[in-house]
Short mmCIF file of C-alpha atoms in Angstrom, two decimals:
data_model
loop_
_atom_site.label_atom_id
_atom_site.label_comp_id
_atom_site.label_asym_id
_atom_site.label_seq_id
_atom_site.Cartn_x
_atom_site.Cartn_y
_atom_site.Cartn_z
CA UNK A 1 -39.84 -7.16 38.37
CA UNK A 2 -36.18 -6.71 37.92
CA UNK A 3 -35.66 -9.53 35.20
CA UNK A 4 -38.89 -7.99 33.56
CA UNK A 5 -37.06 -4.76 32.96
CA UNK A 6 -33.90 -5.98 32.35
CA UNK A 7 -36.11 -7.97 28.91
CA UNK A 8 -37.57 -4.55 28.26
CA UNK A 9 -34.48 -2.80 27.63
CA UNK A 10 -32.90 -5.80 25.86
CA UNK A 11 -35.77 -5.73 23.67
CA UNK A 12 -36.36 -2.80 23.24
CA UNK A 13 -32.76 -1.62 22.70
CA UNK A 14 -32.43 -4.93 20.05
CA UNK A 15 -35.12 -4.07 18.03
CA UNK A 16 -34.27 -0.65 18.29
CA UNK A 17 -31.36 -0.95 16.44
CA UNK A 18 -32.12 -4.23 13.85
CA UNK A 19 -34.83 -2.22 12.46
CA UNK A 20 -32.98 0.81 11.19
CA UNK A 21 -31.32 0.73 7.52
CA UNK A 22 -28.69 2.36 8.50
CA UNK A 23 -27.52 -0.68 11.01
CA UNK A 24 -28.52 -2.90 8.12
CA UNK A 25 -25.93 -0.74 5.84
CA UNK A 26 -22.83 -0.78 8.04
CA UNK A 27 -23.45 -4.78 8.99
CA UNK A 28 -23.35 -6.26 5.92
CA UNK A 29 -20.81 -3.55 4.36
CA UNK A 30 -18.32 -5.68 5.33
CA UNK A 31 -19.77 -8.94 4.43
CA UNK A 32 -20.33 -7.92 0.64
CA UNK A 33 -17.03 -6.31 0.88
CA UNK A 34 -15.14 -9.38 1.28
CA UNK A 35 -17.42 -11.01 -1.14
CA UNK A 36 -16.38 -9.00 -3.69
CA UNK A 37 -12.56 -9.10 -2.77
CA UNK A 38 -12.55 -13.14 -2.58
CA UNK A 39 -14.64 -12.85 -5.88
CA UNK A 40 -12.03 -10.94 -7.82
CA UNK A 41 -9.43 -13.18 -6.05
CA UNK A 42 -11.10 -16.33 -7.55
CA UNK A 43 -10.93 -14.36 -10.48
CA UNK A 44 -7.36 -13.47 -10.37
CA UNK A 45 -6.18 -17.30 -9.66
CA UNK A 46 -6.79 -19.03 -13.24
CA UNK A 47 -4.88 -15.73 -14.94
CA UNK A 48 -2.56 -16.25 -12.04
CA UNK A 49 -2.19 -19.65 -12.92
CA UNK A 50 -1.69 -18.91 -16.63
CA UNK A 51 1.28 -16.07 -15.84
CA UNK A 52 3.31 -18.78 -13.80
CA UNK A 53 2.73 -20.90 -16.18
CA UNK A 54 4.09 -18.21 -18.99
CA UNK A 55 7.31 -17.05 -16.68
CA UNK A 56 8.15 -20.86 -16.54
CA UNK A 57 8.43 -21.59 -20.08
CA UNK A 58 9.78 -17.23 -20.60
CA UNK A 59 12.95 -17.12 -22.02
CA UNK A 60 15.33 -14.04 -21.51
CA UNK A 61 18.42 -13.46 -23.65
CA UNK A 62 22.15 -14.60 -21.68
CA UNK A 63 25.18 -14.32 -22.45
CA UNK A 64 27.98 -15.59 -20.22
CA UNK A 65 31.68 -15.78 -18.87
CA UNK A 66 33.21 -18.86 -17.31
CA UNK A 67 36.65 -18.94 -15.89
CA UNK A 68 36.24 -22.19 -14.08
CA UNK A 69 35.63 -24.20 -17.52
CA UNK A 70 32.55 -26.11 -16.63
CA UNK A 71 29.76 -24.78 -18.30
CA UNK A 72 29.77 -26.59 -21.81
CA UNK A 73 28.59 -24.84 -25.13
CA UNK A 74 26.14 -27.44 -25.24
CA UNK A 75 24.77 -26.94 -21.62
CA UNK A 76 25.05 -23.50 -22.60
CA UNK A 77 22.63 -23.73 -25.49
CA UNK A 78 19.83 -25.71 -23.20
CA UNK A 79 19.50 -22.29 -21.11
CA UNK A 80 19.86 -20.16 -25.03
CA UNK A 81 22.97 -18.54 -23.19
CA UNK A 82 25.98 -17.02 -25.63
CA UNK A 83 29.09 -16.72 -24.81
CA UNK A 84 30.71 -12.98 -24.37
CA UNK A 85 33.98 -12.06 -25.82
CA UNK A 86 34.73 -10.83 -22.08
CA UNK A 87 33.28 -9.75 -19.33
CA UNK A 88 33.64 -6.14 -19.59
CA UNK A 89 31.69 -6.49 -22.70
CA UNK A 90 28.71 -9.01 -21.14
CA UNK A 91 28.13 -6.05 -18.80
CA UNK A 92 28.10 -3.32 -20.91
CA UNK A 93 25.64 -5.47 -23.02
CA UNK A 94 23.38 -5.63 -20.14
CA UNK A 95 23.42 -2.02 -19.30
CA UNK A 96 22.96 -0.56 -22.95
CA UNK A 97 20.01 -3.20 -22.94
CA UNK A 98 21.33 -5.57 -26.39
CA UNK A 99 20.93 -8.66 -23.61
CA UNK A 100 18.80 -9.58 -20.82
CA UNK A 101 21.42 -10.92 -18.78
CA UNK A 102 25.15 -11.85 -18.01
CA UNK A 103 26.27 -14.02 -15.69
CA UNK A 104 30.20 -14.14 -14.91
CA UNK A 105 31.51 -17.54 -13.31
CA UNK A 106 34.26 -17.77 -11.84
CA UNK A 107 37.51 -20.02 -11.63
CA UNK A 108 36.59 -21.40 -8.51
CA UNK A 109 32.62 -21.35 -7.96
CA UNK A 110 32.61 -22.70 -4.49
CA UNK A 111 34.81 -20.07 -3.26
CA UNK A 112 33.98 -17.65 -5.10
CA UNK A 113 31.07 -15.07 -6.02
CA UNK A 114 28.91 -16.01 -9.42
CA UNK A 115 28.22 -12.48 -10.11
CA UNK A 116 25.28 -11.56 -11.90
CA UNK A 117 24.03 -9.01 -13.94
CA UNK A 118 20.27 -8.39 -15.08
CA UNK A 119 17.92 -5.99 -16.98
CA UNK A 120 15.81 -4.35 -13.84
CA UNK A 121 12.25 -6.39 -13.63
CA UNK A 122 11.16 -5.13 -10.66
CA UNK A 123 12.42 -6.24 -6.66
CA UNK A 124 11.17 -10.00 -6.84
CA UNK A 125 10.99 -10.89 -10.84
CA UNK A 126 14.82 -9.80 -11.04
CA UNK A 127 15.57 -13.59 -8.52
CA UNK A 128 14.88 -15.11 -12.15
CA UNK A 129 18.54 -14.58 -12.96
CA UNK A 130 20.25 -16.28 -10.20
CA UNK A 131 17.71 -18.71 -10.04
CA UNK A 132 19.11 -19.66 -14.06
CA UNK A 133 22.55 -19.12 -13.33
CA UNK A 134 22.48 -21.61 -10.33
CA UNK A 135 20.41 -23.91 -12.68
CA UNK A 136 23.23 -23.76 -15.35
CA UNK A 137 26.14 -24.14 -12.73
CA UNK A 138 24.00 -27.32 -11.41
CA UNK A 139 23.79 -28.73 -14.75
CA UNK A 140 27.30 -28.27 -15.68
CA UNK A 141 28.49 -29.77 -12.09
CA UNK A 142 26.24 -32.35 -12.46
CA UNK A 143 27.75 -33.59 -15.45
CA UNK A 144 30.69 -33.29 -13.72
CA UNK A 145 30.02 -35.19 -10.48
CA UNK A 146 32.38 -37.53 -10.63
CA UNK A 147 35.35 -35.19 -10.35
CA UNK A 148 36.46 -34.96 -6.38
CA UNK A 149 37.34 -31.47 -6.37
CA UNK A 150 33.62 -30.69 -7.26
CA UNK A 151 32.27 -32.45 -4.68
CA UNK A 152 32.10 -29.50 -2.49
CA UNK A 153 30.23 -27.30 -5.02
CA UNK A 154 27.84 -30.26 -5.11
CA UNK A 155 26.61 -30.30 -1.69
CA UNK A 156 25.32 -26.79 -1.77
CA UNK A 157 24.34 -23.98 -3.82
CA UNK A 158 26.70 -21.40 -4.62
CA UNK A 159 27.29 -17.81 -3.80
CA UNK A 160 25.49 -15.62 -6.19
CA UNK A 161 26.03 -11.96 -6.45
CA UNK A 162 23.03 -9.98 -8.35
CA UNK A 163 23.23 -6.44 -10.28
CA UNK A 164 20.20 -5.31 -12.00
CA UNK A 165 20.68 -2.25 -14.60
CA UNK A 166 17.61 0.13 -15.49
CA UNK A 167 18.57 2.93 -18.07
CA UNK A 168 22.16 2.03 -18.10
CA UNK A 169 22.42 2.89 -14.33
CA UNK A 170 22.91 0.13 -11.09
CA UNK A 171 19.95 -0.14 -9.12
CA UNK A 172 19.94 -0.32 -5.33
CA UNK A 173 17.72 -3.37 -5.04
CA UNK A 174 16.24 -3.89 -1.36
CA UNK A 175 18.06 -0.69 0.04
CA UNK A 176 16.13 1.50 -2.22
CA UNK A 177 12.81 -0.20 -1.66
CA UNK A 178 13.05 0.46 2.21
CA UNK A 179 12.85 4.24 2.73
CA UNK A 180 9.04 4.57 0.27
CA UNK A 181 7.96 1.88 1.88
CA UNK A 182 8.01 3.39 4.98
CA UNK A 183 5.27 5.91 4.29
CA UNK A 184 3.05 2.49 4.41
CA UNK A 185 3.55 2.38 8.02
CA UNK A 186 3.47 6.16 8.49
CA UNK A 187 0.07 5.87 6.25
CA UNK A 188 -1.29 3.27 8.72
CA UNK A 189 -0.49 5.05 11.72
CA UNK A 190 -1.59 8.09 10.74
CA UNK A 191 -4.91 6.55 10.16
CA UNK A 192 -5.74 4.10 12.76
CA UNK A 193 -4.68 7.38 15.59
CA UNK A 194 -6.48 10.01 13.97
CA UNK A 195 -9.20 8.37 12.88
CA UNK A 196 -11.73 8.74 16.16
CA UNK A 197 -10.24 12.57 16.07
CA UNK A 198 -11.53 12.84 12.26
CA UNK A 199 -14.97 11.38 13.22
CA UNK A 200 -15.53 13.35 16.03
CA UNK A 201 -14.33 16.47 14.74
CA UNK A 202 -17.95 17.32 13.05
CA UNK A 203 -20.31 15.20 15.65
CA UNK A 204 -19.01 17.40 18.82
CA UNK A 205 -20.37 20.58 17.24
CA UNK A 206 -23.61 18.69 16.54
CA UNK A 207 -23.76 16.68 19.73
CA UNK A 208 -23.11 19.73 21.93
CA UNK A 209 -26.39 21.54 19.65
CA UNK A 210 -23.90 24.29 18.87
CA UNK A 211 -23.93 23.77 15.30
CA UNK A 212 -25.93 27.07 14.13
CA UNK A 213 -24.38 29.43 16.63
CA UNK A 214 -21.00 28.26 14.80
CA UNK A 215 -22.58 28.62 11.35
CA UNK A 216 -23.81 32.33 11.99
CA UNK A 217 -20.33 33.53 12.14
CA UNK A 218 -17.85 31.28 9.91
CA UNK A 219 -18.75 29.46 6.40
CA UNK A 220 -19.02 25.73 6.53
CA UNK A 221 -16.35 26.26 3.61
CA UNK A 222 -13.61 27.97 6.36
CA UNK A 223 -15.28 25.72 9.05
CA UNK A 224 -14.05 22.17 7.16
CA UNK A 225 -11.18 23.20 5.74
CA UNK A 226 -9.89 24.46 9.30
CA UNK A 227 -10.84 21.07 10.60
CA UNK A 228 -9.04 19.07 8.23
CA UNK A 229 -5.90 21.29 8.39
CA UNK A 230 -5.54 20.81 11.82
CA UNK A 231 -5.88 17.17 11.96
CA UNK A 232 -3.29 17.38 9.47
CA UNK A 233 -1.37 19.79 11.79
CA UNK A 234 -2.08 17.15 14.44
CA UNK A 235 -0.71 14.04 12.50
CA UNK A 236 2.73 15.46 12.17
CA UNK A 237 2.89 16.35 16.32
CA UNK A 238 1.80 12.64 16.39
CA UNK A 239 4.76 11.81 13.94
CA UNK A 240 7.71 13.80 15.84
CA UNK A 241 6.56 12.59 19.34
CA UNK A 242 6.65 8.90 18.40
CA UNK A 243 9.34 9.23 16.53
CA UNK A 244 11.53 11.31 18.94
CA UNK A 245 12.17 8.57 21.50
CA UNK A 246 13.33 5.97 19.02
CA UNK A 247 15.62 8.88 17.37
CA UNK A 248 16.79 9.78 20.84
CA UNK A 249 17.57 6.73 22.19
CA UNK A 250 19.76 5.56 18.88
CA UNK A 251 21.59 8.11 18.84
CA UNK A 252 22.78 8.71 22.55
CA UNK A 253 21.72 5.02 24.49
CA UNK A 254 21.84 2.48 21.62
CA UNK A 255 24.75 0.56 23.74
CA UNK A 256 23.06 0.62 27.05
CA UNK A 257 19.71 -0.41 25.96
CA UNK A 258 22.07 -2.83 23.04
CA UNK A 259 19.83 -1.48 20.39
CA UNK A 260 21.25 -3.20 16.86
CA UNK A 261 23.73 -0.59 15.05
CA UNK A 262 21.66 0.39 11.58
CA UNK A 263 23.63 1.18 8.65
CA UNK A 264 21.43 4.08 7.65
CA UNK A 265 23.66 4.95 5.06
CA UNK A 266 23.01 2.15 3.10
CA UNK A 267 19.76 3.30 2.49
CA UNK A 268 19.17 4.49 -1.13
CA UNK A 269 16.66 7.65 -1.12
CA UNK A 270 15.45 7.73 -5.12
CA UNK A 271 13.59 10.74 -5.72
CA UNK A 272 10.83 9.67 -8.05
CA UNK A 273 9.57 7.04 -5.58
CA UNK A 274 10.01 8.87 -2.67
CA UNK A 275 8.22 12.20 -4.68
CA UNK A 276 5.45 9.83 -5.54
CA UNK A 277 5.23 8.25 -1.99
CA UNK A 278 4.99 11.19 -0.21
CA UNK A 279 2.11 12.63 -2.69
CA UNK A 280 -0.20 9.22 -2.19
CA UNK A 281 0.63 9.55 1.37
CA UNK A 282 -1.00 13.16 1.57
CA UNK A 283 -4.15 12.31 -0.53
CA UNK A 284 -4.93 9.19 0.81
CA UNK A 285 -4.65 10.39 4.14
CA UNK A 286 -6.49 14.06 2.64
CA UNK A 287 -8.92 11.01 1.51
CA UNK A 288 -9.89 9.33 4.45
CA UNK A 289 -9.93 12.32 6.38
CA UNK A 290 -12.42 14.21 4.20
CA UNK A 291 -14.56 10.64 4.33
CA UNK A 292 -14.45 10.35 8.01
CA UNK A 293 -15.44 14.20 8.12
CA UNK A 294 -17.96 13.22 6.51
CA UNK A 295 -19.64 10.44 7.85
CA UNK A 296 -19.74 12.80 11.13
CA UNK A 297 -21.47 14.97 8.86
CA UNK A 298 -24.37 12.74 8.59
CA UNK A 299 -24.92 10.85 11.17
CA UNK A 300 -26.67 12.28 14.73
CA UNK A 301 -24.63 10.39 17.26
CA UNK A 302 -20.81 8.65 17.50
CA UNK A 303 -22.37 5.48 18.54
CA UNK A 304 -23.92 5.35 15.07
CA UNK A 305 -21.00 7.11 13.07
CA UNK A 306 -18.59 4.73 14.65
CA UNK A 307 -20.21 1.33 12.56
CA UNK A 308 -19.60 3.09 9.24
CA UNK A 309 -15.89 4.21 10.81
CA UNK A 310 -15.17 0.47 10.83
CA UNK A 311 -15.89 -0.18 7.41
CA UNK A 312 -13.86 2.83 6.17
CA UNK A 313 -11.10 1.81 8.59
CA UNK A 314 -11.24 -1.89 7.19
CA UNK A 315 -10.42 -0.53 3.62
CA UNK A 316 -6.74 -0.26 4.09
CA UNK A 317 -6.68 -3.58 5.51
CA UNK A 318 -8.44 -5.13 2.59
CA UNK A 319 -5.25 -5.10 0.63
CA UNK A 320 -3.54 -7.60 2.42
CA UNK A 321 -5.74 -10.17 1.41
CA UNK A 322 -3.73 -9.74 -2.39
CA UNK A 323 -0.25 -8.98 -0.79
CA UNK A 324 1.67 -12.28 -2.10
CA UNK A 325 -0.07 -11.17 -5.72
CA UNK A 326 0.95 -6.99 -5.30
CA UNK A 327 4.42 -8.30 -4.62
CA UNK A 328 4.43 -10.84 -6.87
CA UNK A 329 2.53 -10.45 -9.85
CA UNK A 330 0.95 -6.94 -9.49
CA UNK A 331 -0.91 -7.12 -13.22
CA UNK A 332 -3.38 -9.49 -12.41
CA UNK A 333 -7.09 -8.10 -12.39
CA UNK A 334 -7.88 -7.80 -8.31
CA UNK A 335 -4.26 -5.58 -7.86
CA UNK A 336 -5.43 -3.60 -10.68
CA UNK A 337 -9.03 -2.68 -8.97
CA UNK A 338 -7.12 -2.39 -5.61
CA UNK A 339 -4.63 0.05 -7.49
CA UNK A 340 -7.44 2.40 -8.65
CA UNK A 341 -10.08 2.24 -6.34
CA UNK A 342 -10.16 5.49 -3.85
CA UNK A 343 -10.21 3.63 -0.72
CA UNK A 344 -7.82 0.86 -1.46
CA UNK A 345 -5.34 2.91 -3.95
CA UNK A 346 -3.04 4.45 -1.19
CA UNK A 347 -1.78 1.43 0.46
CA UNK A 348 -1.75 -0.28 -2.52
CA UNK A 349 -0.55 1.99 -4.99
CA UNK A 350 2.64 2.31 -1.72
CA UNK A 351 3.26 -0.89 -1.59
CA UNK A 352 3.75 -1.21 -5.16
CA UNK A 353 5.84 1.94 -5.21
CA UNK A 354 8.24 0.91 -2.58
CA UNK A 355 8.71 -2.92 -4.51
CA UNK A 356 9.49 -0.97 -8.15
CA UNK A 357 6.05 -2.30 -10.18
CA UNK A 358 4.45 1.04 -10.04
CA UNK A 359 5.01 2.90 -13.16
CA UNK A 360 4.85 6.63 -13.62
CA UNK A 361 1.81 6.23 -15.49
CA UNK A 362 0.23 4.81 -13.12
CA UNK A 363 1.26 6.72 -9.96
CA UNK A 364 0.13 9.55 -11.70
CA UNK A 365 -3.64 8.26 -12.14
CA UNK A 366 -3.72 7.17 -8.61
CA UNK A 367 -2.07 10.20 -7.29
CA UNK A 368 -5.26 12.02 -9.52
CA UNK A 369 -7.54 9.70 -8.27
CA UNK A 370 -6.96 10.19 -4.48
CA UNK A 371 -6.77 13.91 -4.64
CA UNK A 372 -10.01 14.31 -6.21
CA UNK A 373 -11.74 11.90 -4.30
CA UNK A 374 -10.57 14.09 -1.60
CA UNK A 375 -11.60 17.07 -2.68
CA UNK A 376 -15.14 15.83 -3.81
CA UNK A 377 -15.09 14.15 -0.51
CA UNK A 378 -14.60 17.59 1.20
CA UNK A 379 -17.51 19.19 -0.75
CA UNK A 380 -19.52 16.63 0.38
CA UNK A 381 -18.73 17.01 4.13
CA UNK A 382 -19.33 20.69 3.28
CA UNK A 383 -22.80 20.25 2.05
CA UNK A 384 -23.72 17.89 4.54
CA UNK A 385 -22.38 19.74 7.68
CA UNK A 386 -24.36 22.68 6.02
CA UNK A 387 -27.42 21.25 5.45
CA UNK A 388 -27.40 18.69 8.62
CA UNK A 389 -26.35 21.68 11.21
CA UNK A 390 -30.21 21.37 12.50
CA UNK A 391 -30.26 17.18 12.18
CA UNK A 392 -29.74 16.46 15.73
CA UNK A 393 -31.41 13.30 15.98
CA UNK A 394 -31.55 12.23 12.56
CA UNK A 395 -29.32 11.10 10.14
CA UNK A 396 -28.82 13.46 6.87
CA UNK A 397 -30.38 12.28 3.55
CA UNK A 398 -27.17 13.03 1.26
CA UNK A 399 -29.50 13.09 -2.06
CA UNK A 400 -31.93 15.84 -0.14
CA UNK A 401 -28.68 17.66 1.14
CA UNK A 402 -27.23 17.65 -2.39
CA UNK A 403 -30.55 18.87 -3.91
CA UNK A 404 -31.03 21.54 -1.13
CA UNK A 405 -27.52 22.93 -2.37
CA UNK A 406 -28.08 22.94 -5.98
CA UNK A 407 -31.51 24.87 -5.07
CA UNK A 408 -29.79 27.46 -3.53
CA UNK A 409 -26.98 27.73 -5.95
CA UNK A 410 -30.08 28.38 -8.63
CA UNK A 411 -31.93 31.10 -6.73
CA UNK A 412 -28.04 32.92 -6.29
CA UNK A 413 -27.48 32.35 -2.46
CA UNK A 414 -24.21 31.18 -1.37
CA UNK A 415 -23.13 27.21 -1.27
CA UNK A 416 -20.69 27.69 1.16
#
């Protein structure tokens, strides 16, 4: 009798659930998902191909100063390089923008620092310099070889010292990259911990049935915004209590617990990146909060809110599957659709911030692009939380609730 039950309810609750759409929807969300990531990925891999290609054949314009005597006007003109009248004037060459690059060798190479100096490409494309200087020092010692004194230099590669220039003015290279690309891992966190608080903060109301004696004395308008304030409010007493222990125990028990001593001060804080940063960080959060708010909207129950949580959640993971291409070579076609696509654009769009390859331009569509998707998102949760106050057992039919709204727009009554 026992095992006969026990099929009952597995049955029963099995074909329960396989037979609903919505079950159907959240399942293979994913699936098709990734289908259309690894799509765009095959995609991206022949014009991937074709930009390697391109960068190995580029040609950038050198000029060059060598003290140690090596380098050959004939090696020289394999790599197109010039020679400067000085140094002094190679630099200022490089920063005014009449040459790509200077590279100044000096007297003793495998003492001393090669010190180069490049146009700014961005974190990773500006390695092309040192990666041609070392190929013309090679060249020229290889030619050389037979000269004991060189022998040294030959063995290994030699110390190269990089300066990129953008607008006349030094750029901070890694140092400046660090500080915006910590709102990455703030944007994460922020997520991930709040994101069972977002969900739930519409489905306790209707859970609890206490949905219309809420309604009858605040607008679903004051009722959502308040919501998403305070999970904003929340977020940043999340921030300063994880963050207070780290702070704490750097600054007054880093010896006793041997915690490594930072150089914080070596951390260059540029204000446009860090501006931008700090405005994708509030939309796409304001983004996936308004979503999640939304989904609660709809659906009767957490168990069956929390399947389309996942996919939501799995957006900002999706991503990583292009991260060697966003650092790397962030015009090909699946960055781009990451870039501007709500739900993958924060991460993204930070990511590329923090490494120097997003331009103004576009920051300033994405930035656009995640606050209105917020705020339509909001309207949405509004309308649904409106129209789905009664829904306890059902899910909400978002085209009925949106044509229930415009209906009552028409015949004057207030939305909201």
């Amino acid at each position: 009798m026992a095992q006969h039950n026990l099929r009952t309810v597995v049955s029963f609750e099995f074909i329960r659930t396989v037979t609903k759409k919505r079950f159907w929807a959240a399942t293979l969300a994913v699936p098709l998902m990734l289908a259309v990531v690894f799509g765009l990925l095959y995609l991206s891999r022949s014009a991937t191909d074709t930009a390697a290609d391109a960068q190995k054949s580029a040609e950038f314009t050198i000029s060059y100063a060598d003290a140690s005597g090596l380098i050959t006007p004939e090696q020289a003109k394999v790599f197109t390089a010039t020679r400067a009248p000085s140094p002094e004037e190679g630099i200022r060459a490089v920063q005014s923008g009449t040459i790509d690059a200077f590279f100044d060798f000096p007297a003793d190479p495998a003492t001393q620092k090669v010190k180069v100096y490049g146009a700014d490409r961005g974190l990773f494309e500006n390695n092309k310099y040192s990666a041609v200087a070392q190929a013309m020092l090679t060249q020229a010692v290889s030619a050389r070889i037979g000269s004991p004194e060189l022998s040294a230099l030959a063995r290994s590669d030699a110390t190269i010292e990089t300066k990129a220039y953008r607008g006349g003015a030094e750029t901070s290279g890694f140092m400046s990259a660090v500080p915006p690309l910590s709102y990455v891992v703030i944007f994460y966190g922020l997520v991930i911990l709040l994101s069972g608080q977002m969900l739930n903060s519409t489905l306790e109301e209707k859970e609890n049935r206490v949905t219309e004696m809420i309604l009858t004395t605040l607008k679903p308008t004051t009722l959502i915004s308040g919501k998403v304030l305070a999970l904003f409010a929340i977020g940043l007493v999340q921030i300063v209590v994880f963050a207070s222990p780290l702070l704490i125990a750097y600054l007054f028990f880093r010896d006793q617990i041997n915690i490594p001593d930072v150089d914080l001060s070596a951390l260059v804080f540029e204000p446009l990146p860090m501006i931008a940063g700090f405005l994708i960080l509030v939309g796409g959060f304001a983004l996936f909060t308004t979503t999640l708010v939304a989904i609660g909207a709809v659906m009767p129950t957490a168990k069956e809110a929390g399947n389309f949580m996942a996919v939501v959640i799995i957006m900002i993971f999706v991503p990583f599957y292009a991260v060697t291409l966003i650092f790397s070579n962030p015009q090909t076609l699946i960055v781009q659709v990451f870039t501007y696509f709500p739900f993958t654009a924060p991460v993204t769009a930070l990511l590329r911030n923090g490494l120097g390859s997003l331009t103004v331009g576009e920051g300033a569509v994405v930035i656009a692009i995640v606050y209105i998707g917020a705020v339509l998102m909001f309207y949405l949760g509004v309308r649904l939380f409106q129209y789905g106050s009664i829904s306890y057992t059902s899910k909400v039919n978002i085209m009925t609730a949106l044509r229930s709204g415009r209906n009552r727009n028409a015949a004057g009554q207030p939305a909201g």
